[in-house]
Amino acid sequence: MIKAAFFDIDGTLVPYDTRHISQTDCEAIDALRGQGTLVFIVTGRHICDIDNIPFPVNGAICGNGALTYIVKDGCANFHERDRFVLVEDHPVPRQQAIDIARIIAENNIPAAASTATRTLFDHITLKTSEFIQRVNMPSPRNGDILEAALKERIYSFCPFVSPEEEETLFKDVLSELDTSRWCNEYCDINVKGLDKVLGIKKILGTYHIEPADIIAFGDGINDIGMLKFAGCGIAMGTADDAVKNSADYITASASDSGVSKWLSSFLGKAR
């Protein structure tokens, strides 16, 4: 029996072109939960920016492992935020957060940053805003990133800089931090060693579940770790070869309801 299932959102459950999960995927996940499997979302998004998951879950791993939540008393929908309990977090060390925020402010760099309660954007240009909409990032909400870094914990930064600008501007403030990117437009800055597996391990420890008893679905480079860690990792059809090579199975794309196709064939669940 599969005891827990972990799902990435963008490109896995939600196609980039429609922003909506297919009804067949929702039905397949409902059937999975109906047989007693715990269901979790694992995403780079902030919990406040999850607005396209129409089914209840048992918890969520957000910010690529920076913030892990478990739902009080079973499962809940994402609009029931008060039922999601933060059980583990990994903020950027305060002084480094301030240093990065100062670089963003002094150079007027378009950027996003996540605190415990929100994602805020600073210095956003029309070009950046168009890119944000195109890749289904959360709608920009203006805020002062430096002010936030001085007052709140910061869990991730997303400066819109080229790889060359990243090296030039941030290289002296990135000790104990990692940068990653899936495109030339921006990079993610997080605590070193942070990945989705950290949150999965916390959840498995809480529920006393072994990795062999879980499945995970993903499509991005940041999903490779969890696909390898899970007893059964499933890559989407649109994933890069590196992601597919890390998985046990490959299914169809999110646009083609790849999650339900795999669940119905492998588990015998009707779509």
Short mmCIF file of C-alpha atoms in Angstrom, two decimals:
data_model
loop_
_atom_site.label_atom_id
_atom_site.label_comp_id
_atom_site.label_asym_id
_atom_site.label_seq_id
_atom_site.Cartn_x
_atom_site.Cartn_y
_atom_site.Cartn_z
CA MET A 1 0.00 0.00 0.00
CA ILE A 2 1.16 3.50 -0.79
CA LYS A 3 1.04 5.38 2.51
CA ALA A 4 1.81 8.91 1.24
CA ALA A 5 1.91 10.71 -2.10
CA PHE A 6 3.81 13.94 -2.84
CA PHE A 7 2.89 16.18 -5.78
CA ASP A 8 4.72 19.13 -7.30
CA ILE A 9 2.34 21.80 -8.64
CA ASP A 10 3.56 23.73 -11.68
CA GLY A 11 4.17 21.52 -14.68
CA THR A 12 3.08 18.44 -12.73
CA LEU A 13 -0.48 18.97 -11.53
CA VAL A 14 -1.00 22.34 -13.21
CA PRO A 15 -0.14 22.84 -16.89
CA TYR A 16 1.70 26.08 -17.60
CA ASP A 17 -0.78 27.04 -20.29
CA THR A 18 -4.08 26.62 -18.40
CA ARG A 19 -3.22 26.98 -14.68
CA HIS A 20 -5.97 24.45 -13.89
CA ILE A 21 -5.73 20.84 -12.74
CA SER A 22 -7.75 18.46 -14.87
CA GLN A 23 -10.87 16.93 -13.39
CA THR A 24 -9.49 13.45 -14.04
CA ASP A 25 -6.36 14.24 -12.00
CA CYS A 26 -8.53 15.51 -9.14
CA GLU A 27 -10.67 12.37 -9.25
CA ALA A 28 -7.60 10.11 -9.28
CA ILE A 29 -6.13 11.87 -6.24
CA ASP A 30 -9.49 11.68 -4.45
CA ALA A 31 -9.50 7.93 -5.14
CA LEU A 32 -5.96 7.64 -3.84
CA ARG A 33 -6.90 9.44 -0.64
CA GLY A 34 -9.99 7.26 -0.38
CA GLN A 35 -7.83 4.16 -0.04
CA GLY A 36 -6.03 5.70 2.93
CA THR A 37 -3.05 7.40 1.26
CA LEU A 38 -1.94 10.73 2.75
CA VAL A 39 -1.64 13.49 0.13
CA PHE A 40 0.93 16.31 0.25
CA ILE A 41 1.88 19.20 -2.01
CA VAL A 42 5.60 19.85 -2.54
CA THR A 43 6.35 23.13 -4.30
CA GLY A 44 8.66 26.07 -4.71
CA ARG A 45 5.67 28.32 -4.11
CA HIS A 46 4.80 30.03 -0.84
CA ILE A 47 1.73 28.60 0.86
CA CYS A 48 -0.02 31.96 0.38
CA ASP A 49 0.48 31.63 -3.38
CA ILE A 50 -1.20 28.23 -3.75
CA ASP A 51 -4.54 29.11 -5.27
CA ASN A 52 -5.08 26.37 -7.84
CA ILE A 53 -5.33 23.15 -5.79
CA PRO A 54 -9.06 22.27 -5.56
CA PHE A 55 -8.76 19.20 -3.33
CA PRO A 56 -7.88 18.80 0.38
CA VAL A 57 -4.38 17.74 1.43
CA ASN A 58 -2.70 16.51 4.60
CA GLY A 59 0.09 19.06 4.42
CA ALA A 60 2.45 21.04 2.22
CA ILE A 61 6.16 21.57 1.70
CA CYS A 62 6.72 25.08 0.39
CA GLY A 63 9.67 27.15 -0.79
CA ASN A 64 11.45 23.98 -1.96
CA GLY A 65 11.69 22.74 1.62
CA ALA A 66 12.02 26.05 3.45
CA LEU A 67 8.61 25.74 5.13
CA THR A 68 6.86 22.46 5.99
CA TYR A 69 3.24 22.31 7.16
CA ILE A 70 1.03 19.53 8.47
CA VAL A 71 -2.74 19.95 8.63
CA LYS A 72 -4.45 19.78 11.99
CA ASP A 73 -6.89 16.90 12.32
CA GLY A 74 -6.66 15.23 8.93
CA CYS A 75 -6.83 17.17 5.68
CA ALA A 76 -7.84 20.65 4.58
CA ASN A 77 -8.11 22.90 1.55
CA PHE A 78 -5.62 25.71 1.09
CA HIS A 79 -8.17 28.41 1.89
CA GLU A 80 -8.29 26.92 5.42
CA ARG A 81 -4.88 28.36 6.25
CA ASP A 82 -5.41 28.32 10.00
CA ARG A 83 -5.39 24.51 9.93
CA PHE A 84 -1.91 24.29 8.39
CA VAL A 85 0.65 24.08 11.19
CA LEU A 86 4.28 25.02 10.49
CA VAL A 87 6.38 22.12 11.76
CA GLU A 88 9.81 22.96 10.31
CA ASP A 89 11.44 25.98 8.70
CA HIS A 90 14.82 27.03 7.31
CA PRO A 91 15.17 30.82 7.05
CA VAL A 92 18.09 32.62 5.44
CA PRO A 93 20.49 33.75 8.21
CA ARG A 94 19.45 37.27 9.20
CA GLN A 95 22.64 39.18 8.31
CA GLN A 96 22.91 37.49 4.94
CA ALA A 97 19.26 38.25 4.26
CA ILE A 98 19.89 41.92 5.01
CA ASP A 99 23.02 41.97 2.82
CA ILE A 100 21.14 40.44 -0.13
CA ALA A 101 18.22 42.83 0.36
CA ARG A 102 20.62 45.81 0.36
CA ILE A 103 22.16 44.67 -2.93
CA ILE A 104 18.66 44.39 -4.41
CA ALA A 105 17.72 47.86 -3.13
CA GLU A 106 20.96 49.63 -4.11
CA ASN A 107 20.89 48.22 -7.64
CA ASN A 108 17.12 48.49 -8.20
CA ILE A 109 17.00 44.79 -9.06
CA PRO A 110 13.55 43.36 -9.79
CA ALA A 111 13.11 40.66 -7.17
CA ALA A 112 10.76 38.59 -5.05
CA ALA A 113 11.26 37.47 -1.46
CA SER A 114 9.27 35.18 0.80
CA THR A 115 8.64 35.72 4.50
CA ALA A 116 6.67 33.43 6.82
CA THR A 117 3.41 35.05 5.76
CA ARG A 118 3.79 36.40 2.21
CA THR A 119 5.66 36.76 -1.04
CA LEU A 120 6.53 40.34 -1.93
CA PHE A 121 7.97 41.89 -5.08
CA ASP A 122 10.19 44.96 -5.37
CA HIS A 123 11.38 47.07 -8.33
CA ILE A 124 9.20 45.11 -10.75
CA THR A 125 9.33 46.32 -14.35
CA LEU A 126 6.81 45.78 -17.13
CA LYS A 127 9.10 43.19 -18.72
CA THR A 128 9.48 41.34 -15.42
CA SER A 129 5.73 41.46 -14.79
CA GLU A 130 5.04 39.94 -18.21
CA PHE A 131 7.52 37.14 -17.48
CA ILE A 132 5.90 36.48 -14.07
CA GLN A 133 2.50 36.06 -15.71
CA ARG A 134 3.90 33.85 -18.47
CA VAL A 135 5.42 31.29 -16.09
CA ASN A 136 2.55 31.30 -13.58
CA MET A 137 4.44 32.89 -10.71
CA PRO A 138 2.13 34.55 -8.14
CA SER A 139 0.73 37.93 -9.11
CA PRO A 140 3.18 40.65 -8.00
CA ARG A 141 2.37 42.34 -4.69
CA ASN A 142 4.51 45.38 -4.12
CA GLY A 143 6.66 45.52 -1.00
CA ASP A 144 9.98 46.74 0.32
CA ILE A 145 12.29 43.72 0.49
CA LEU A 146 14.95 45.52 2.53
CA GLU A 147 12.39 46.65 5.09
CA ALA A 148 11.08 43.09 5.30
CA ALA A 149 14.59 41.67 5.79
CA LEU A 150 15.17 44.08 8.68
CA LYS A 151 11.94 43.06 10.43
CA GLU A 152 11.06 39.51 9.39
CA ARG A 153 12.60 36.15 8.59
CA ILE A 154 13.28 35.70 4.89
CA TYR A 155 13.07 32.18 3.48
CA SER A 156 14.03 32.79 -0.13
CA PHE A 157 15.04 35.48 -2.60
CA CYS A 158 14.34 35.50 -6.32
CA PRO A 159 16.34 38.30 -8.00
CA PHE A 160 15.77 38.77 -11.73
CA VAL A 161 19.39 38.78 -12.83
CA SER A 162 21.40 36.98 -15.49
CA PRO A 163 23.94 34.32 -14.50
CA GLU A 164 26.70 36.89 -15.06
CA GLU A 165 24.97 39.49 -12.87
CA GLU A 166 24.36 36.87 -10.20
CA GLU A 167 28.09 36.13 -10.03
CA THR A 168 29.09 39.78 -10.00
CA LEU A 169 26.52 41.13 -7.55
CA PHE A 170 25.96 38.32 -5.05
CA LYS A 171 29.10 36.18 -4.94
CA ASP A 172 30.41 37.80 -1.72
CA VAL A 173 27.21 37.22 0.31
CA LEU A 174 26.33 33.64 -0.59
CA SER A 175 28.29 31.62 1.97
CA GLU A 176 25.92 29.11 3.60
CA LEU A 177 23.47 29.77 0.76
CA ASP A 178 22.72 28.08 -2.55
CA THR A 179 21.60 29.56 -5.84
CA SER A 180 19.71 27.65 -8.51
CA ARG A 181 17.89 28.51 -11.70
CA TRP A 182 15.86 26.90 -14.45
CA CYS A 183 16.09 29.86 -16.82
CA ASN A 184 18.33 32.85 -17.52
CA GLU A 185 15.81 35.39 -16.24
CA TYR A 186 16.20 34.83 -12.51
CA CYS A 187 17.79 32.72 -9.79
CA ASP A 188 16.56 31.36 -6.46
CA ILE A 189 18.60 31.99 -3.32
CA ASN A 190 17.98 29.64 -0.40
CA VAL A 191 19.73 28.12 2.59
CA LYS A 192 22.51 25.75 1.51
CA GLY A 193 21.41 22.15 1.19
CA LEU A 194 17.72 23.06 1.14
CA ASP A 195 15.53 20.81 -1.00
CA LYS A 196 12.12 19.19 -1.05
CA VAL A 197 13.47 16.02 0.56
CA LEU A 198 14.05 17.87 3.85
CA GLY A 199 10.34 18.51 4.18
CA ILE A 200 9.43 15.01 3.07
CA LYS A 201 11.72 13.53 5.74
CA LYS A 202 10.04 15.67 8.39
CA ILE A 203 6.61 14.48 7.32
CA LEU A 204 7.66 10.83 7.14
CA GLY A 205 9.14 11.06 10.63
CA THR A 206 5.93 12.57 11.95
CA TYR A 207 3.75 9.82 10.48
CA HIS A 208 6.29 6.99 10.90
CA ILE A 209 6.35 6.20 7.17
CA GLU A 210 9.29 4.71 5.28
CA PRO A 211 10.50 6.19 1.97
CA ALA A 212 9.75 2.84 0.30
CA ASP A 213 6.05 3.43 1.01
CA ILE A 214 5.69 6.77 -0.80
CA ILE A 215 5.28 8.00 -4.37
CA ALA A 216 6.30 11.39 -5.74
CA PHE A 217 5.43 13.22 -8.97
CA GLY A 218 7.55 16.04 -10.43
CA ASP A 219 8.81 17.69 -13.59
CA GLY A 220 11.57 20.12 -12.59
CA ILE A 221 15.24 20.00 -11.69
CA ASN A 222 14.22 20.81 -8.11
CA ASP A 223 12.18 17.57 -8.10
CA ILE A 224 15.11 15.24 -8.83
CA GLY A 225 15.97 14.71 -5.18
CA MET A 226 12.47 13.68 -4.16
CA LEU A 227 11.99 11.44 -7.20
CA LYS A 228 15.15 9.56 -6.22
CA PHE A 229 14.24 9.52 -2.52
CA ALA A 230 10.70 8.17 -2.94
CA GLY A 231 10.08 4.47 -3.18
CA CYS A 232 8.48 5.28 -6.53
CA GLY A 233 9.28 8.50 -8.39
CA ILE A 234 7.25 9.52 -11.44
CA ALA A 235 8.45 12.18 -13.92
CA MET A 236 6.09 14.05 -16.21
CA GLY A 237 6.40 13.65 -19.95
CA THR A 238 7.54 17.24 -20.41
CA ALA A 239 10.40 16.93 -17.90
CA ASP A 240 14.04 17.31 -18.92
CA ASP A 241 16.05 14.15 -19.48
CA ALA A 242 17.88 14.64 -16.17
CA VAL A 243 14.55 14.54 -14.35
CA LYS A 244 13.29 11.54 -16.30
CA ASN A 245 16.52 9.67 -15.63
CA SER A 246 16.02 10.16 -11.88
CA ALA A 247 12.53 8.63 -11.94
CA ASP A 248 11.24 5.06 -11.81
CA TYR A 249 8.44 5.83 -14.26
CA ILE A 250 7.55 8.47 -16.84
CA THR A 251 3.95 9.49 -17.38
CA ALA A 252 2.15 11.88 -19.72
CA SER A 253 2.29 15.67 -19.40
CA ALA A 254 0.20 17.74 -17.00
CA SER A 255 -1.83 18.94 -20.01
CA ASP A 256 -2.61 15.29 -20.75
CA SER A 257 -3.56 14.41 -17.14
CA GLY A 258 -0.34 12.50 -16.56
CA VAL A 259 -1.00 12.02 -12.84
CA SER A 260 -4.34 10.26 -13.38
CA LYS A 261 -2.95 8.21 -16.27
CA TRP A 262 -0.22 6.81 -14.06
CA LEU A 263 -2.45 6.26 -11.02
CA SER A 264 -5.19 4.55 -13.05
CA SER A 265 -2.79 2.19 -14.81
CA PHE A 266 -0.50 1.38 -11.90
CA LEU A 267 -3.00 1.36 -9.06
CA GLY A 268 -6.06 0.25 -10.97
CA LYS A 269 -7.98 3.39 -10.02
CA ALA A 270 -10.60 4.69 -12.41
CA ARG A 271 -9.99 8.10 -13.78
#
